[in-house]
PDB file of C-alpha atoms in Angstrom:
ATOM      1  CA  MET A 129     -10.389  -0.077 -26.005  1.00 41.00           C
ATOM      2  CA  PRO A 130      -6.801  -0.225 -25.394  1.00 46.00           C
ATOM      3  CA  ARG A 131      -5.261   2.588 -25.167  1.00 45.00           C
ATOM      4  CA  VAL A 132      -4.522   4.091 -28.935  1.00 43.00           C
ATOM      5  CA  GLY A 133      -1.904   7.812 -29.416  1.00 42.00           C
ATOM      6  CA  LEU A 134      -0.731   7.942 -25.669  1.00 47.00           C
ATOM      7  CA  ALA A 135       2.396   7.227 -24.029  1.00 58.00           C
ATOM      8  CA  ALA A 136       1.638   4.503 -21.541  1.00 69.00           C
ATOM      9  CA  PRO A 137       3.311   5.341 -18.197  1.00 89.00           C
ATOM     10  CA  ARG A 138       5.923   3.210 -16.170  1.00 94.00           C
ATOM     11  CA  PHE A 139       4.466   1.423 -12.822  1.00 97.00           C
ATOM     12  CA  ALA A 140       5.848  -0.810 -10.428  1.00 97.00           C
ATOM     13  CA  TRP A 141       3.592  -0.730  -7.835  1.00 97.00           C
ATOM     14  CA  PHE A 142       5.734  -1.965  -4.519  1.00 97.00           C
ATOM     15  CA  HIS A 143       2.279  -2.990  -2.008  1.00 96.00           C
ATOM     16  CA  PRO A 144       3.425  -3.825   1.740  1.00 94.00           C
ATOM     17  CA  GLU A 145       1.076  -4.864   3.454  1.00 91.00           C
ATOM     18  CA  LYS A 146      -2.738  -3.588   4.667  1.00 93.00           C
ATOM     19  CA  THR A 147      -1.326   0.373   2.826  1.00 95.00           C
ATOM     20  CA  GLY A 148      -3.986   0.974   0.423  1.00 92.00           C
ATOM     21  CA  THR A 149      -5.472  -1.588  -1.789  1.00 91.00           C
ATOM     22  CA  SER A 150      -7.006   1.171  -3.467  1.00 92.00           C
ATOM     23  CA  LEU A 151      -3.699   3.411  -5.341  1.00 96.00           C
ATOM     24  CA  GLY A 152      -4.230   0.408  -7.788  1.00 94.00           C
ATOM     25  CA  ASN A 153      -7.382   2.462  -9.181  1.00 93.00           C
ATOM     26  CA  SER A 154      -5.799   5.074  -9.817  1.00 96.00           C
ATOM     27  CA  LEU A 155      -3.197   3.170 -11.624  1.00 96.00           C
ATOM     28  CA  VAL A 156      -4.554   1.425 -13.715  1.00 93.00           C
ATOM     29  CA  HIS A 157      -6.725   4.784 -14.995  1.00 94.00           C
ATOM     30  CA  ILE A 158      -4.226   6.494 -15.900  1.00 95.00           C
ATOM     31  CA  ALA A 159      -2.478   4.148 -17.370  1.00 94.00           C
ATOM     32  CA  ASN A 160      -5.091   3.924 -19.584  1.00 92.00           C
ATOM     33  CA  PRO A 161      -7.885   6.635 -19.448  1.00 92.00           C
ATOM     34  CA  GLN A 162     -10.183   4.297 -22.083  1.00 90.00           C
ATOM     35  CA  LEU A 163     -10.834   2.330 -19.438  1.00 89.00           C
ATOM     36  CA  PRO A 164     -14.053   2.668 -18.458  1.00 87.00           C
ATOM     37  CA  ALA A 165     -14.717   5.147 -15.187  1.00 88.00           C
ATOM     38  CA  ASN A 166     -16.538   2.728 -13.277  1.00 84.00           C
ATOM     39  CA  VAL A 167     -14.047  -0.305 -12.740  1.00 84.00           C
ATOM     40  CA  SER A 168     -12.057  -1.469 -10.026  1.00 85.00           C
ATOM     41  CA  ILE A 169      -9.873  -4.091  -9.021  1.00 85.00           C
ATOM     42  CA  LEU A 170     -11.526  -5.847  -6.763  1.00 77.00           C
ATOM     43  CA  SER A 171     -14.813  -6.564 -10.133  1.00 60.00           C
ATOM     44  CA  SER A 172     -11.403  -7.881 -11.940  1.00 49.00           C
ATOM     45  CA  CYS A 173     -14.647 -10.177 -13.523  1.00 50.00           C
ATOM     46  CA  GLY A 174     -17.041  -6.579 -14.819  1.00 45.00           C
ATOM     47  CA  PRO A 175     -17.776  -2.828 -14.086  1.00 43.00           C
ATOM     48  CA  ARG A 176     -18.529  -1.698 -10.328  1.00 43.00           C
ATOM     49  CA  GLY A 177     -21.721  -2.370 -10.301  1.00 43.00           C
ATOM     50  CA  GLN A 178     -22.000  -4.716 -12.931  1.00 44.00           C
ATOM     51  CA  ARG A 179     -20.034  -7.494 -11.347  1.00 43.00           C
ATOM     52  CA  ARG A 180     -20.697 -10.628 -11.446  1.00 44.00           C
ATOM     53  CA  PRO A 181     -19.129 -14.254 -10.290  1.00 41.00           C
ATOM     54  CA  CYS A 182     -15.453 -15.266 -11.322  1.00 44.00           C
ATOM     55  CA  ARG A 183     -14.357 -18.267 -13.008  1.00 41.00           C
ATOM     56  CA  GLY A 184     -11.673 -19.099 -10.863  1.00 42.00           C
ATOM     57  CA  THR A 185      -9.003 -18.297  -8.024  1.00 42.00           C
ATOM     58  CA  THR A 186      -6.720 -17.238 -10.799  1.00 42.00           C
ATOM     59  CA  ASP A 187      -9.725 -14.641 -12.444  1.00 46.00           C
ATOM     60  CA  ARG A 188      -7.578 -11.006 -11.136  1.00 57.00           C
ATOM     61  CA  PHE A 189      -8.092  -8.333 -12.975  1.00 73.00           C
ATOM     62  CA  GLY A 190      -5.165  -8.469 -15.723  1.00 70.00           C
ATOM     63  CA  GLN A 191      -6.206 -11.771 -16.399  1.00 67.00           C
ATOM     64  CA  ASP A 192     -10.138 -11.653 -17.024  1.00 67.00           C
ATOM     65  CA  ARG A 193     -11.754  -9.139 -18.894  1.00 74.00           C
ATOM     66  CA  TYR A 194      -8.644  -6.252 -18.377  1.00 83.00           C
ATOM     67  CA  THR A 195      -6.108  -8.304 -19.178  1.00 87.00           C
ATOM     68  CA  TYR A 196      -2.088  -6.131 -19.772  1.00 90.00           C
ATOM     69  CA  ALA A 197      -1.793  -7.931 -22.553  1.00 89.00           C
ATOM     70  CA  ARG A 198      -3.772  -5.316 -24.405  1.00 88.00           C
ATOM     71  CA  TRP A 199      -5.010  -2.799 -22.202  1.00 90.00           C
ATOM     72  CA  PHE A 200      -1.598  -1.858 -20.129  1.00 91.00           C
ATOM     73  CA  PRO A 201       0.917  -3.598 -22.223  1.00 92.00           C
ATOM     74  CA  GLY A 202       4.582  -2.751 -21.123  1.00 92.00           C
ATOM     75  CA  VAL A 203       3.141  -0.989 -18.153  1.00 94.00           C
ATOM     76  CA  PHE A 204       2.843  -3.417 -15.100  1.00 95.00           C
ATOM     77  CA  TRP A 205       5.152  -4.815 -12.974  1.00 95.00           C
ATOM     78  CA  GLU A 206       3.045  -7.925 -12.896  1.00 92.00           C
ATOM     79  CA  LYS A 207       4.059 -10.029 -10.744  1.00 89.00           C
ATOM     80  CA  GLY A 208       3.021 -13.050 -12.122  1.00 85.00           C
ATOM     81  CA  GLY A 209      -0.352 -11.988 -13.482  1.00 85.00           C
ATOM     82  CA  ASP A 210      -0.969  -9.622 -10.329  1.00 87.00           C
ATOM     83  CA  PHE A 211       0.400  -6.085 -10.186  1.00 92.00           C
ATOM     84  CA  ALA A 212      -1.175  -5.981  -7.149  1.00 91.00           C
ATOM     85  CA  LYS A 213       0.532  -8.761  -4.545  1.00 89.00           C
ATOM     86  CA  HIS A 214       2.554  -8.153  -1.860  1.00 89.00           C
ATOM     87  CA  VAL A 215       5.935  -8.973  -3.176  1.00 87.00           C
ATOM     88  CA  ALA A 216       9.572  -8.193  -2.510  1.00 88.00           C
ATOM     89  CA  VAL A 217      11.628  -5.635  -4.966  1.00 90.00           C
ATOM     90  CA  ASP A 218      15.653  -7.783  -4.887  1.00 86.00           C
ATOM     91  CA  ASP A 219      18.631  -6.304  -7.026  1.00 88.00           C
ATOM     92  CA  SER A 220      16.598  -7.851 -10.853  1.00 89.00           C
ATOM     93  CA  VAL A 221      13.176  -6.533  -9.996  1.00 91.00           C
ATOM     94  CA  PHE A 222      14.789  -2.744  -9.418  1.00 95.00           C
ATOM     95  CA  ALA A 223      17.284  -2.826 -11.380  1.00 95.00           C
ATOM     96  CA  LYS A 224      14.677  -3.660 -13.742  1.00 95.00           C
ATOM     97  CA  TRP A 225      11.975  -0.870 -12.761  1.00 96.00           C
ATOM     98  CA  ALA A 226      14.031   1.365 -10.786  1.00 95.00           C
ATOM     99  CA  GLY A 227      12.331   4.506 -11.804  1.00 94.00           C
ATOM    100  CA  SER A 228       9.510   3.302 -12.279  1.00 96.00           C
ATOM    101  CA  PHE A 229       8.077   2.673  -8.197  1.00 98.00           C
ATOM    102  CA  VAL A 230       5.562   4.060  -6.972  1.00 98.00           C
ATOM    103  CA  GLY A 231       3.899   3.080  -3.641  1.00 98.00           C
ATOM    104  CA  LEU A 232       1.923   3.997  -0.313  1.00 98.00           C
ATOM    105  CA  PHE A 233       3.199   4.347   2.644  1.00 98.00           C
ATOM    106  CA  ARG A 234       2.109   4.604   6.373  1.00 97.00           C
ATOM    107  CA  ASP A 235       2.590   4.647   9.885  1.00 98.00           C
ATOM    108  CA  PRO A 236       4.518   1.709  10.984  1.00 97.00           C
ATOM    109  CA  ALA A 237       2.032   2.167  14.425  1.00 97.00           C
ATOM    110  CA  ARG A 238      -1.087   1.697  12.123  1.00 95.00           C
ATOM    111  CA  ARG A 239      -0.045  -0.357   9.634  1.00 95.00           C
ATOM    112  CA  ALA A 240       0.876  -2.534  12.346  1.00 94.00           C
ATOM    113  CA  VAL A 241      -2.324  -2.578  14.324  1.00 92.00           C
ATOM    114  CA  SER A 242      -4.264  -2.575  11.498  1.00 90.00           C
ATOM    115  CA  ALA A 243      -2.485  -5.978   9.869  1.00 89.00           C
ATOM    116  CA  TYR A 244      -3.228  -6.401  13.598  1.00 88.00           C
ATOM    117  CA  TYR A 245      -7.273  -6.415  13.625  1.00 84.00           C
ATOM    118  CA  HIS A 246      -8.004  -7.661   9.555  1.00 81.00           C
ATOM    119  CA  LYS A 247      -5.008 -10.376   9.618  1.00 77.00           C
ATOM    120  CA  TYR A 248      -3.984 -11.639  12.710  1.00 76.00           C
ATOM    121  CA  THR A 249      -6.489 -12.528  14.570  1.00 74.00           C
ATOM    122  CA  GLY A 250      -8.948 -14.148  12.461  1.00 68.00           C
ATOM    123  CA  PHE A 251      -6.086 -16.306  11.836  1.00 66.00           C
ATOM    124  CA  CYS A 252      -5.002 -17.220  15.477  1.00 70.00           C
ATOM    125  CA  ARG A 253      -8.842 -17.444  16.355  1.00 67.00           C
ATOM    126  CA  SER A 254      -8.452 -20.569  12.840  1.00 65.00           C
ATOM    127  CA  GLN A 255      -5.977 -21.882  14.549  1.00 63.00           C
ATOM    128  CA  GLN A 256      -7.148 -22.030  17.928  1.00 60.00           C
ATOM    129  CA  ALA A 257     -10.374 -23.598  16.756  1.00 58.00           C
ATOM    130  CA  THR A 258      -8.606 -26.002  15.233  1.00 65.00           C
ATOM    131  CA  ARG A 259      -6.082 -27.451  17.592  1.00 62.00           C
ATOM    132  CA  GLY A 260      -7.565 -25.735  20.932  1.00 63.00           C
ATOM    133  CA  ALA A 261      -5.708 -25.200  24.231  1.00 62.00           C
ATOM    134  CA  SER A 262      -1.905 -25.627  21.856  1.00 61.00           C
ATOM    135  CA  ALA A 263      -2.789 -22.768  19.990  1.00 64.00           C
ATOM    136  CA  THR A 264      -1.855 -18.826  21.706  1.00 76.00           C
ATOM    137  CA  CYS A 265      -3.183 -16.160  20.450  1.00 81.00           C
ATOM    138  CA  MET A 266      -0.065 -13.220  20.341  1.00 85.00           C
ATOM    139  CA  THR A 267      -0.817  -9.802  22.218  1.00 85.00           C
ATOM    140  CA  LEU A 268      -0.903  -6.515  19.367  1.00 89.00           C
ATOM    141  CA  THR A 269       2.593  -5.388  20.885  1.00 94.00           C
ATOM    142  CA  PRO A 270       4.524  -8.870  20.666  1.00 92.00           C
ATOM    143  CA  TYR A 271       2.122  -8.572  16.963  1.00 92.00           C
ATOM    144  CA  ALA A 272       4.282  -5.780  15.879  1.00 94.00           C
ATOM    145  CA  ARG A 273       7.963  -7.220  17.078  1.00 93.00           C
ATOM    146  CA  PHE A 274       7.246 -10.297  14.782  1.00 89.00           C
ATOM    147  CA  ILE A 275       6.236  -7.688  11.883  1.00 90.00           C
ATOM    148  CA  GLU A 276       9.173  -5.284  13.491  1.00 91.00           C
ATOM    149  CA  GLY A 277      11.092  -4.307   9.922  1.00 92.00           C
ATOM    150  CA  GLN A 278       8.600  -5.767   6.971  1.00 90.00           C
ATOM    151  CA  VAL A 279       8.009  -2.994   4.757  1.00 94.00           C
ATOM    152  CA  ALA A 280      11.853  -2.269   4.672  1.00 94.00           C
ATOM    153  CA  THR A 281      13.372  -6.041   4.620  1.00 89.00           C
ATOM    154  CA  LEU A 282      10.064  -6.507   1.850  1.00 90.00           C
ATOM    155  CA  LEU A 283      11.883  -3.209  -0.878  1.00 93.00           C
ATOM    156  CA  ALA A 284      15.699  -4.958   0.499  1.00 89.00           C
ATOM    157  CA  CYS A 285      14.644  -8.520  -0.242  1.00 84.00           C
ATOM    158  CA  LYS A 286      18.358 -10.131  -0.866  1.00 72.00           C
ATOM    159  CA  VAL A 287      18.436 -13.448  -3.118  1.00 61.00           C
ATOM    160  CA  GLY A 288      21.514 -15.107  -2.274  1.00 54.00           C
ATOM    161  CA  ARG A 289      23.965 -16.345   0.634  1.00 53.00           C
ATOM    162  CA  ASP A 290      24.678 -13.124   2.979  1.00 55.00           C
ATOM    163  CA  PRO A 291      28.845 -13.280   2.567  1.00 56.00           C
ATOM    164  CA  ALA A 292      29.631 -12.471   6.262  1.00 60.00           C
ATOM    165  CA  THR A 293      28.208 -15.674   7.525  1.00 62.00           C
ATOM    166  CA  GLY A 294      27.481 -17.399   4.100  1.00 62.00           C
ATOM    167  CA  ARG A 295      23.699 -18.308   5.255  1.00 59.00           C
ATOM    168  CA  ARG A 296      21.412 -17.927   2.046  1.00 53.00           C
ATOM    169  CA  TYR A 297      19.089 -14.607   2.069  1.00 49.00           C
ATOM    170  CA  ARG A 298      15.190 -16.097   3.231  1.00 50.00           C
ATOM    171  CA  ARG A 299      13.271 -13.521  -0.156  1.00 45.00           C
ATOM    172  CA  THR A 300       9.919 -12.464   2.505  1.00 40.00           C
ATOM    173  CA  ASN A 301       7.469 -10.804  -0.087  1.00 36.00           C
ATOM    174  CA  LEU A 302       3.996 -12.336   2.257  1.00 37.00           C
ATOM    175  CA  PHE A 303       3.049 -12.010   5.836  1.00 36.00           C
ATOM    176  CA  TRP A 304       5.125 -14.137   7.308  1.00 35.00           C
ATOM    177  CA  CYS A 305       7.530 -11.598   7.510  1.00 39.00           C
ATOM    178  CA  LYS A 306      11.520 -13.262   7.865  1.00 57.00           C
ATOM    179  CA  ARG A 307      14.141 -11.441   9.648  1.00 64.00           C
ATOM    180  CA  PRO A 308      15.560  -8.310   8.126  1.00 75.00           C
ATOM    181  CA  HIS A 309      18.988  -8.883   6.574  1.00 75.00           C
ATOM    182  CA  ALA A 310      21.953  -6.568   8.636  1.00 79.00           C
ATOM    183  CA  ASP A 311      22.168  -3.673   5.945  1.00 88.00           C
ATOM    184  CA  ALA A 312      17.716  -3.892   4.668  1.00 89.00           C
ATOM    185  CA  LEU A 313      17.106  -0.553   6.180  1.00 94.00           C
ATOM    186  CA  ASN A 314      20.057   1.450   3.429  1.00 96.00           C
ATOM    187  CA  VAL A 315      19.227  -0.867   0.969  1.00 94.00           C
ATOM    188  CA  ALA A 316      15.363   0.328   1.149  1.00 96.00           C
ATOM    189  CA  LEU A 317      16.125   4.345   2.303  1.00 98.00           C
ATOM    190  CA  LYS A 318      18.504   4.089  -1.706  1.00 97.00           C
ATOM    191  CA  ARG A 319      15.542   2.781  -3.491  1.00 97.00           C
ATOM    192  CA  LEU A 320      12.998   4.842  -1.676  1.00 98.00           C
ATOM    193  CA  ALA A 321      15.054   7.637  -3.064  1.00 97.00           C
ATOM    194  CA  SER A 322      13.940   6.291  -6.666  1.00 96.00           C
ATOM    195  CA  PHE A 323      10.468   5.834  -6.507  1.00 98.00           C
ATOM    196  CA  SER A 324       8.233   8.717  -9.030  1.00 97.00           C
ATOM    197  CA  PHE A 325       5.170   8.706  -6.947  1.00 98.00           C
ATOM    198  CA  VAL A 326       5.579   8.482  -2.901  1.00 98.00           C
ATOM    199  CA  GLY A 327       1.949   8.449  -1.103  1.00 98.00           C
ATOM    200  CA  LEU A 328       0.784   8.392   2.296  1.00 98.00           C
ATOM    201  CA  THR A 329      -1.544   5.201   2.986  1.00 96.00           C
ATOM    202  CA  ASP A 330      -3.171   7.581   5.960  1.00 95.00           C
ATOM    203  CA  GLU A 331      -3.513  11.119   3.382  1.00 97.00           C
ATOM    204  CA  PHE A 332      -5.322   8.399   1.307  1.00 96.00           C
ATOM    205  CA  ASP A 333      -7.191  10.961  -1.042  1.00 97.00           C
ATOM    206  CA  VAL A 334      -4.082  13.717  -1.283  1.00 98.00           C
ATOM    207  CA  SER A 335      -1.758  10.703  -2.364  1.00 98.00           C
ATOM    208  CA  VAL A 336      -4.476  10.354  -5.346  1.00 98.00           C
ATOM    209  CA  CYS A 337      -4.578  13.614  -6.402  1.00 98.00           C
ATOM    210  CA  LEU A 338      -0.330  13.867  -6.298  1.00 98.00           C
ATOM    211  CA  LEU A 339       0.085  11.224  -8.351  1.00 97.00           C
ATOM    212  CA  HIS A 340      -3.324  12.697 -10.631  1.00 97.00           C
ATOM    213  CA  VAL A 341      -1.301  15.893 -10.637  1.00 97.00           C
ATOM    214  CA  MET A 342       1.697  14.770 -12.071  1.00 96.00           C
ATOM    215  CA  HIS A 343      -0.251  12.789 -14.434  1.00 95.00           C
ATOM    216  CA  ARG A 344      -2.497  15.505 -15.443  1.00 94.00           C
ATOM    217  CA  ALA A 345      -4.594  13.193 -15.135  1.00 94.00           C
ATOM    218  CA  PRO A 346      -8.721  13.899 -13.824  1.00 96.00           C
ATOM    219  CA  CYS A 347     -10.592  11.357 -10.841  1.00 96.00           C
ATOM    220  CA  ARG A 348     -12.457   8.696 -11.484  1.00 94.00           C
ATOM    221  CA  PRO A 349     -15.326   8.154  -7.949  1.00 91.00           C
ATOM    222  CA  VAL A 350     -14.097   4.864  -8.590  1.00 90.00           C
ATOM    223  CA  GLU A 351      -9.930   5.698  -6.940  1.00 93.00           C
ATOM    224  CA  LEU A 352     -11.805   7.503  -3.829  1.00 91.00           C
ATOM    225  CA  THR A 353     -13.053   4.861  -2.650  1.00 82.00           C
ATOM    226  CA  ASN A 354     -12.136   2.407   0.414  1.00 75.00           C
ATOM    227  CA  GLU A 355     -11.709  -1.224  -1.040  1.00 63.00           C
ATOM    228  CA  ARG A 356     -10.346  -2.782   1.957  1.00 62.00           C
ATOM    229  CA  PRO A 357     -11.118  -0.834   5.818  1.00 63.00           C
ATOM    230  CA  THR A 358     -11.386  -2.304   8.489  1.00 64.00           C
ATOM    231  CA  ASP A 359     -14.064  -1.769  11.449  1.00 63.00           C
ATOM    232  CA  TYR A 360     -11.779  -1.556  14.203  1.00 62.00           C
ATOM    233  CA  ARG A 361     -15.166  -1.344  16.711  1.00 63.00           C
ATOM    234  CA  GLN A 362     -17.145  -4.684  14.929  1.00 62.00           C
ATOM    235  CA  ARG A 363     -13.711  -5.747  15.618  1.00 61.00           C
ATOM    236  CA  ALA A 364     -13.021  -4.672  18.890  1.00 59.00           C
ATOM    237  CA  ARG A 365     -17.243  -6.001  19.566  1.00 61.00           C
ATOM    238  CA  ALA A 366     -15.801  -9.751  18.481  1.00 61.00           C
ATOM    239  CA  HIS A 367     -12.779 -10.683  21.072  1.00 61.00           C
ATOM    240  CA  GLY A 368     -15.285  -8.689  24.207  1.00 62.00           C
ATOM    241  CA  GLU A 369     -12.804  -4.941  23.910  1.00 65.00           C
ATOM    242  CA  ALA A 370     -13.477  -1.504  24.588  1.00 65.00           C
ATOM    243  CA  PHE A 371     -13.438   0.117  21.204  1.00 58.00           C
ATOM    244  CA  GLN A 372     -10.354   1.772  21.069  1.00 75.00           C
ATOM    245  CA  SER A 373     -10.082   4.264  18.347  1.00 83.00           C
ATOM    246  CA  VAL A 374      -6.329   3.546  14.736  1.00 85.00           C
ATOM    247  CA  ASP A 375      -5.646   6.387  16.215  1.00 90.00           C
ATOM    248  CA  GLU A 376      -5.341   5.677  20.106  1.00 90.00           C
ATOM    249  CA  LEU A 377      -4.813   1.613  19.988  1.00 90.00           C
ATOM    250  CA  ALA A 378      -1.246   2.696  17.809  1.00 94.00           C
ATOM    251  CA  GLN A 379       0.270   5.940  20.324  1.00 94.00           C
ATOM    252  CA  ALA A 380      -0.958   3.042  22.831  1.00 92.00           C
ATOM    253  CA  LEU A 381       1.865   0.955  20.756  1.00 94.00           C
ATOM    254  CA  ARG A 382       4.602   3.764  20.488  1.00 96.00           C
ATOM    255  CA  GLU A 383       4.805   3.931  23.805  1.00 96.00           C
ATOM    256  CA  LYS A 384       5.530   0.512  23.855  1.00 96.00           C
ATOM    257  CA  TYR A 385       7.594  -0.160  20.794  1.00 97.00           C
ATOM    258  CA  VAL A 386       8.597   1.684  18.103  1.00 97.00           C
ATOM    259  CA  ASP A 387       9.496  -0.788  14.691  1.00 97.00           C
ATOM    260  CA  PRO A 388      13.927   0.411  14.536  1.00 96.00           C
ATOM    261  CA  LEU A 389      13.753   0.301  10.596  1.00 95.00           C
ATOM    262  CA  ASP A 390      10.564   0.864   9.670  1.00 96.00           C
ATOM    263  CA  THR A 391       9.906   4.077  11.965  1.00 98.00           C
ATOM    264  CA  PRO A 392      12.931   6.570   9.636  1.00 98.00           C
ATOM    265  CA  LEU A 393      11.945   4.529   6.211  1.00 98.00           C
ATOM    266  CA  TYR A 394       8.465   5.550   6.686  1.00 98.00           C
ATOM    267  CA  ASN A 395      10.035   9.097   7.710  1.00 98.00           C
ATOM    268  CA  MET A 396      12.311   9.751   4.996  1.00 98.00           C
ATOM    269  CA  ALA A 397       9.135   9.350   2.768  1.00 98.00           C
ATOM    270  CA  VAL A 398       6.973  11.236   4.070  1.00 98.00           C
ATOM    271  CA  ARG A 399       8.781  14.319   4.265  1.00 98.00           C
ATOM    272  CA  ARG A 400       9.413  13.023   0.180  1.00 98.00           C
ATOM    273  CA  PHE A 401       5.300  12.917  -0.117  1.00 98.00           C
ATOM    274  CA  GLU A 402       5.996  17.113   1.240  1.00 97.00           C
ATOM    275  CA  ALA A 403       8.222  17.801  -0.166  1.00 97.00           C
ATOM    276  CA  ASP A 404       6.603  16.867  -3.735  1.00 98.00           C
ATOM    277  CA  ILE A 405       3.612  18.315  -3.236  1.00 97.00           C
ATOM    278  CA  ARG A 406       5.433  21.534  -3.001  1.00 97.00           C
ATOM    279  CA  GLU A 407       7.523  20.850  -6.334  1.00 97.00           C
ATOM    280  CA  HIS A 408       3.982  19.791  -7.881  1.00 97.00           C
ATOM    281  CA  ASN A 409       2.218  23.057  -6.569  1.00 97.00           C
ATOM    282  CA  VAL A 410      -0.763  19.992  -5.307  1.00 97.00           C
ATOM    283  CA  THR A 411      -3.500  22.884  -3.536  1.00 97.00           C
ATOM    284  CA  GLN A 412      -7.530  22.280  -2.682  1.00 97.00           C
ATOM    285  CA  SER A 413      -7.579  24.416  -6.178  1.00 97.00           C
ATOM    286  CA  ALA A 414      -5.965  21.546  -7.425  1.00 97.00           C
ATOM    287  CA  CYS A 415      -7.228  18.810  -6.750  1.00 98.00           C
ATOM    288  CA  ALA A 416     -10.752  20.668  -6.989  1.00 97.00           C
ATOM    289  CA  GLN A 417      -9.970  21.468 -11.150  1.00 97.00           C
ATOM    290  CA  LEU A 418      -9.060  17.728 -11.514  1.00 97.00           C
ATOM    291  CA  ARG A 419     -12.330  16.458  -9.441  1.00 97.00           C
ATOM    292  CA  CYS A 420      -9.514  14.925  -7.083  1.00 97.00           C
ATOM    293  CA  ALA A 421     -10.726  17.082  -4.506  1.00 97.00           C
ATOM    294  CA  THR A 422     -12.390  15.040  -0.705  1.00 96.00           C
ATOM    295  CA  SER A 423     -13.171  16.826   2.679  1.00 96.00           C
ATOM    296  CA  ALA A 424      -9.581  15.124   3.435  1.00 96.00           C
ATOM    297  CA  THR A 425      -8.034  16.715   1.125  1.00 97.00           C
ATOM    298  CA  THR A 426      -9.588  19.935   2.235  1.00 97.00           C
ATOM    299  CA  ARG A 427      -8.864  18.802   5.817  1.00 96.00           C
ATOM    300  CA  TYR A 428      -5.174  19.114   4.818  1.00 97.00           C
ATOM    301  CA  PHE A 429      -5.030  21.666   3.109  1.00 96.00           C
ATOM    302  CA  ASP A 430      -6.328  23.323   5.436  1.00 94.00           C
ATOM    303  CA  SER A 431      -3.996  21.669   8.415  1.00 92.00           C
ATOM    304  CA  ARG A 432      -1.166  22.793   6.638  1.00 89.00           C
ATOM    305  CA  GLU A 433      -2.610  27.032   5.527  1.00 85.00           C
ATOM    306  CA  ARG A 434      -2.923  26.752   9.468  1.00 80.00           C
ATOM    307  CA  LEU A 435       1.130  25.526  10.791  1.00 79.00           C
ATOM    308  CA  LEU A 436       2.130  27.575   7.351  1.00 75.00           C
ATOM    309  CA  SER A 437       0.600  30.682   8.651  1.00 71.00           C
ATOM    310  CA  GLY A 438       1.085  29.837  12.111  1.00 68.00           C
ATOM    311  CA  LYS A 439      -1.749  29.547  13.386  1.00 61.00           C
TER     312      LYS A 439
END
């Protein structure tokens, strides 16, 4: 059943890689509360627990069983049929969706670690299998430098020519990030200020609760599931390395390199997130009332209470 008698929100999902695909489950269930409770955006050809093979690579959420036209008319920045794509925000997209952007932001070092182990190492091994010794793999720190400013660039995409050099801007929207333009950070910070919702990947459950408090909607269990977890222990074993947690890997990376663009953008996202927690009076009790409370939200609010009390 489509949404009936309810005013639908508008969501333009800014979704850099490795920031949380699972957010999409919250967006679709808030956008249309009549969506079956167990539907996940990664089970587009049937509800969770009743998955059936998709007919082809074009069968995605919004195109097969739960179409945008019927279930979410005018709600999402659809990005050519897949609202979860990692697509850049250029001037025309921003003008159309300003005030409706939502997204999760992740500590740049942790995002680099996740992308390195979940994306790059597998890609490089496949290149080595094809090209042999001529294919060399980057270690984590050079890789982090390689994707420098990826989130800021994605949010501050430029189309056309640089007036200073006359060179055409290179549009950025996928894994292989091009160099950001000179004003990327300033543009990204200004655009972030207009977001309707800012969450943090590393505080995912609290972010989901905040989103639901803002929209006065209860959580569904499917929203609090990590759709694409990275098993760092298994990755380390595959590479013959000693296991290190993402926190240990990220801290070691920070000691060698700090992203000069994505770090200030992330810091602004953290300030906005914390301000919204206060503004909307998001508490463990509020999360519990909306069925969004988890052990992660308990840890967050307990830690916040200790910090505020000076203990």
